[in-house]
Short mmCIF file of C-alpha atoms in Angstrom, two decimals:
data_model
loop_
_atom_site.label_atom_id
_atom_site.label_comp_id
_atom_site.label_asym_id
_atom_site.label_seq_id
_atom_site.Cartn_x
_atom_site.Cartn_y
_atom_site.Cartn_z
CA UNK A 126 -18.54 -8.84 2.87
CA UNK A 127 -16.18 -5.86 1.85
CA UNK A 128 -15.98 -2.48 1.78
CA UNK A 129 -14.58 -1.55 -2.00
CA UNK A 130 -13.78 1.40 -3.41
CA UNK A 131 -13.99 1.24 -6.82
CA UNK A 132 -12.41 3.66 -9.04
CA UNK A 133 -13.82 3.96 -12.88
CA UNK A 134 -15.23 7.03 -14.83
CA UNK A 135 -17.32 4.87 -17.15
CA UNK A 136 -20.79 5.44 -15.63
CA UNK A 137 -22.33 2.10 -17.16
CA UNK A 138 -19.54 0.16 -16.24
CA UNK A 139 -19.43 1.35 -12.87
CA UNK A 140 -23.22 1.01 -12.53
CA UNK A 141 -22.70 -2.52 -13.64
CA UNK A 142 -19.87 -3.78 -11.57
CA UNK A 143 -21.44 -1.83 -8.38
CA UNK A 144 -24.46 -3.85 -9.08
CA UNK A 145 -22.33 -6.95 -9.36
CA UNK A 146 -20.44 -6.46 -6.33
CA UNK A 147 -23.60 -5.54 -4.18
CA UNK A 148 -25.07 -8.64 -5.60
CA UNK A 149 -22.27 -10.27 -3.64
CA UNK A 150 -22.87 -8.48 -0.37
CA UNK A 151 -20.11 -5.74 -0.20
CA UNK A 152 -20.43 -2.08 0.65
CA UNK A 153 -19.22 -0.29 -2.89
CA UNK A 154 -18.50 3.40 -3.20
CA UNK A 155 -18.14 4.74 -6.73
CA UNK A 156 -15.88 8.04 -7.61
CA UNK A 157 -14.85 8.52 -11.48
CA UNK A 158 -11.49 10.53 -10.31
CA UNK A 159 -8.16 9.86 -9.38
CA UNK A 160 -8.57 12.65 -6.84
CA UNK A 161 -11.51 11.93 -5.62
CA UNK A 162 -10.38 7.83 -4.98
CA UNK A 163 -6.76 9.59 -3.30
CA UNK A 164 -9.53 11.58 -0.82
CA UNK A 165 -11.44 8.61 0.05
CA UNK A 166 -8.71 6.25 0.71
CA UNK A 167 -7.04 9.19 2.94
CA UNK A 168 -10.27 9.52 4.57
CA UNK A 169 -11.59 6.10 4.78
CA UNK A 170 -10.32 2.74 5.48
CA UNK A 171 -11.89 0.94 2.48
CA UNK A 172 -10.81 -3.52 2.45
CA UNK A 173 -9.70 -3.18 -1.26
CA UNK A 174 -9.60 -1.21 -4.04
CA UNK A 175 -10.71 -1.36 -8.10
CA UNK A 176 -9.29 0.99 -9.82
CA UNK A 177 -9.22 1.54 -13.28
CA UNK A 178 -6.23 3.19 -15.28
CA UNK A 179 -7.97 5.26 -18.09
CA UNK A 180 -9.14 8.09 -15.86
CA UNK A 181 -9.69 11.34 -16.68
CA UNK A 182 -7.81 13.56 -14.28
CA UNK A 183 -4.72 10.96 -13.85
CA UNK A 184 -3.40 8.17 -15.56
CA UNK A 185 -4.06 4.88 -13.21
CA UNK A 186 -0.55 3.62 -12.57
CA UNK A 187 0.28 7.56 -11.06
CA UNK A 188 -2.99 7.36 -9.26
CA UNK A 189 -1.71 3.13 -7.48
CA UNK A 190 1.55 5.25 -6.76
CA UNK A 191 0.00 8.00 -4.87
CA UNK A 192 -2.47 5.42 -3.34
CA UNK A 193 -0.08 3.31 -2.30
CA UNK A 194 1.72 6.51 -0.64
CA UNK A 195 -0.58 6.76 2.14
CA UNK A 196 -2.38 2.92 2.47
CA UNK A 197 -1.14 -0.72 2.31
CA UNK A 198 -5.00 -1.36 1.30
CA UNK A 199 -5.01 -4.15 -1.77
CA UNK A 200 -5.24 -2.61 -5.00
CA UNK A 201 -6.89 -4.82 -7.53
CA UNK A 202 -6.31 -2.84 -11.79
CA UNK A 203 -9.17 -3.51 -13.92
CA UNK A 204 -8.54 -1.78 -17.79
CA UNK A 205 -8.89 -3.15 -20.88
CA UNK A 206 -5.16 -2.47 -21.12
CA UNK A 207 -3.42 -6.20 -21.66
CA UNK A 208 0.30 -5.25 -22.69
CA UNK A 209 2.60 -7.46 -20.62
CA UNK A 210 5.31 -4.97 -19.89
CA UNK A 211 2.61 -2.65 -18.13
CA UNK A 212 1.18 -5.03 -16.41
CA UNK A 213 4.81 -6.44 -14.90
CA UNK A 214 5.06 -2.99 -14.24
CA UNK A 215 1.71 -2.22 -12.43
CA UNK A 216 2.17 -5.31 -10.05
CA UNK A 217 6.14 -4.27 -9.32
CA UNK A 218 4.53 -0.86 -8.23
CA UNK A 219 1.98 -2.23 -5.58
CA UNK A 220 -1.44 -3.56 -7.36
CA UNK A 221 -1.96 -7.09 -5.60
CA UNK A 222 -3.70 -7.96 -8.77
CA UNK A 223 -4.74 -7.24 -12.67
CA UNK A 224 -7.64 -8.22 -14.35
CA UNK A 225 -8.21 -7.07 -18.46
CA UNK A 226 -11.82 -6.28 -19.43
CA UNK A 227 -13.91 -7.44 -20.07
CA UNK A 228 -14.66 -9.86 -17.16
CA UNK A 229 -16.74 -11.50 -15.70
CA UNK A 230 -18.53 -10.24 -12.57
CA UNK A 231 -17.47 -13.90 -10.93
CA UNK A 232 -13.88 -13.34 -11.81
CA UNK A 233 -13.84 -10.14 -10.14
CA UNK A 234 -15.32 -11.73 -6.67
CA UNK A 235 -12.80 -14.57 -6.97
CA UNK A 236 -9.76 -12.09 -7.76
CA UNK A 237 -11.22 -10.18 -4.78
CA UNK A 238 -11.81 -12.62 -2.26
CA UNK A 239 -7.94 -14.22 -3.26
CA UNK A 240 -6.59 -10.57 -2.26
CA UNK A 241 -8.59 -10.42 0.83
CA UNK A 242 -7.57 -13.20 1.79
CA UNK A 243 -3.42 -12.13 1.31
CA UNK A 244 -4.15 -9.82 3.54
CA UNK A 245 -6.07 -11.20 6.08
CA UNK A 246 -3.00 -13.82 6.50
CA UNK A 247 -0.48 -10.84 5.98
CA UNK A 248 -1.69 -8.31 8.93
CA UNK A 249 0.26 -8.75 11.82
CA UNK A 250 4.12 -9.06 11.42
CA UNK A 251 6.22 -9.76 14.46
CA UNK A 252 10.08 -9.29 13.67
CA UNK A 253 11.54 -9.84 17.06
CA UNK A 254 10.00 -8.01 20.09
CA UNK A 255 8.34 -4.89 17.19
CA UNK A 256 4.50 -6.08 16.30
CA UNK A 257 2.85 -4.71 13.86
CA UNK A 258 -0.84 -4.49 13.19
CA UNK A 259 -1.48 -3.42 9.57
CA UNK A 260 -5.07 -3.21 9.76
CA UNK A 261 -5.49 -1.52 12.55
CA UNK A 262 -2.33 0.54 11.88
CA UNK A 263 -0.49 -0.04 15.58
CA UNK A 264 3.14 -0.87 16.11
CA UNK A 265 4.41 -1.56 19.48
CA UNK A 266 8.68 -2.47 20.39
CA UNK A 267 9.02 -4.49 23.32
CA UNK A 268 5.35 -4.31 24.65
CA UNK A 269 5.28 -0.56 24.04
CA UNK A 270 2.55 0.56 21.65
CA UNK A 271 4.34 3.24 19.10
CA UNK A 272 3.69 6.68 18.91
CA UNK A 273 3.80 7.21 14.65
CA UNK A 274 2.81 9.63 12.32
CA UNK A 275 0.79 8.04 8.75
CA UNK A 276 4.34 7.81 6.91
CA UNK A 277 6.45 6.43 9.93
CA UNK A 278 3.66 3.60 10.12
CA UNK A 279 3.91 3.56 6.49
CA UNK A 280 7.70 3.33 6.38
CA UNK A 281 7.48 0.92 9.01
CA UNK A 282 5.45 -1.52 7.87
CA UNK A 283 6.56 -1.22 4.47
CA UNK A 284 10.49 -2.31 5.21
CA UNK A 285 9.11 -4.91 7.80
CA UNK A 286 7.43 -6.47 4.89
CA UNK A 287 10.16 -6.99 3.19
CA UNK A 288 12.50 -8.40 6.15
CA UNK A 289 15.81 -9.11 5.95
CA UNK A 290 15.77 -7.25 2.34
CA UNK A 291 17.90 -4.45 1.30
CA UNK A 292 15.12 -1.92 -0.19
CA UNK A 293 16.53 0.28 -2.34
CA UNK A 294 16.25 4.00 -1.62
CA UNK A 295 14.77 4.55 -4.92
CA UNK A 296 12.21 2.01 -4.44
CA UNK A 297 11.05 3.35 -1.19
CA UNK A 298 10.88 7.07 -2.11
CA UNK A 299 8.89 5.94 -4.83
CA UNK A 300 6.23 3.72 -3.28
CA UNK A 301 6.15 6.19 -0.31
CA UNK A 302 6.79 9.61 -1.44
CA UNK A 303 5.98 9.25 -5.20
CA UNK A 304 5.86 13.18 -5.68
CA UNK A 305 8.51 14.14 -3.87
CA UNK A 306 11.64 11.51 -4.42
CA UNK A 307 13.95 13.88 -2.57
CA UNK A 308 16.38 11.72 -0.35
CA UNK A 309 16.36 13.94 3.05
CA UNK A 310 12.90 13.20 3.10
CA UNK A 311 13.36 9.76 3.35
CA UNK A 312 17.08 10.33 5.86
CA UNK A 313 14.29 12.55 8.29
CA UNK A 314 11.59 9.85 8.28
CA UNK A 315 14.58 7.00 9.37
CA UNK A 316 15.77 9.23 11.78
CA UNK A 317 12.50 10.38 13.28
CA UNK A 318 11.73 6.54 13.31
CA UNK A 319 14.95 5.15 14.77
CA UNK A 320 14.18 7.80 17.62
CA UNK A 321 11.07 6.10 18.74
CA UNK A 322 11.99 2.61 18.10
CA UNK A 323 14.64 3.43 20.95
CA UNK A 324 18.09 3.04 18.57
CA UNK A 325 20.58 5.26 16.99
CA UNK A 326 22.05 5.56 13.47
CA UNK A 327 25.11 4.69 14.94
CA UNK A 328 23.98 1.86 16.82
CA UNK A 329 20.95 0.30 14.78
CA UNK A 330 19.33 -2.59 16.57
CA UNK A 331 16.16 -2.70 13.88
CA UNK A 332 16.99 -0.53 11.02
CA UNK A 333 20.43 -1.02 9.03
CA UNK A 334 21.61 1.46 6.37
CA UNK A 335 23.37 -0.35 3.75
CA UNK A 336 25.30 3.26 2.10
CA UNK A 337 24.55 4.33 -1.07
CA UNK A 338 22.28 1.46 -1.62
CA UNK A 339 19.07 0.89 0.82
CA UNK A 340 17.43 0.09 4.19
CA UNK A 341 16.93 -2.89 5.99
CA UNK A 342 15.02 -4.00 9.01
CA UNK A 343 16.20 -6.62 10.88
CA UNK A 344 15.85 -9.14 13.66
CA UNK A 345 18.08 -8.46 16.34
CA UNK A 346 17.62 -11.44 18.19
#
């Protein structure tokens, strides 16, 4: 059983894929706005979300940007959109997974179950003594549980995902920040991070700026 969110302004087809997913034994909530869905998954901690890209207030792939701004929560696209170059796109921006309408309603509880699954394996990263639980949103260094704010966990858990990787600036501004790509906010956020993880720009023991291009986190064993 999951708790979904799922994000469609159709009324019969969100009737009908509510009904399909209850049928499997999740917990569905229904909203027909890009706002609304932003609210919820601010609010709530939902296990995944289906979200449609033909809404009504805001085009889908803005709305997975600004979703994936304040939760690592899977994001599974369901449109009746089927161009390849959008859907490369989509997935490069965070979805975990597309599926084209129309589908069936056990295609949509396998796709679901294979995301759930992703993340199940993918929720606690260790990268030398820094743990992180993505779930349940804690990060400790050395034993000591961390003290962050929503986008230091976020920035946190986002580079340690991608270990050992130089992440572009560009590509973290906008997966974190996607309204506001302007690079101090990003500099503050490092800083304000380094701080707590006990290290200095100067003398990085988790957290590596490569100039002009990215950041990378690091073991520093």
């Amino acid at each position: 059983m999951a708790s979904v969110l799922l994000v469609e302004d159709d009324p019969v087809v969100r009737a009908a894929i509510t009904r399909a997913l209850t049928g499997q034994g999740h917990i569905v909530h229904g909203v027909a706005l890009a706002i609304e869905a932003l609210r919820e998954v601010t609010a709530n901690d939902y296990d995944v979300v289906v979200l449609d890209l033909g809404l009504p207030d805001l085009d889908g792939g803005d709305a997975l940007r600004m979703i994936r701004g304040v939760t690592n929560t899977p994001v599974v696209i369901a449109t009746a959109r089927d161009d390849e170059a959008g859907i490369v796109r989509l997935l490069n921006a965070g979805a975990d997974d597309y599926l084209v309408k129309p589908f069936s309603s056990e295609i949509l509880e396998a796709r679901l179950q294979a995301v759930l699954r992703r993340a199940r394996d993918t929720k606690q990263l260790v990268i030398g003594g820094l743990e992180i639980d993505v779930n349940l949103r804690r990060a400790a260094v050395d034993g000591q549980e961390l003290s962050l704010t929503h986008k230091e966990f976020e920035l946190l858990s986002y580079l340690a995902a991608r270990q050992g990787e130089v992440v572009p600036r560009a590509e973290i501004l906008a997966n974190l920040w996607p309204s506001h790509r302007d690079d101090q906010t990003l500099d503050v956020h490092l800083s304000w991070l380094r701080r707590k993880l006990g290290e200095r720009a100067a003398q990085p023991r988790y957290l590596h700026t490569v100039r002009g291009v990215g950041v990378r986190l690091v073991d520093p064993r």
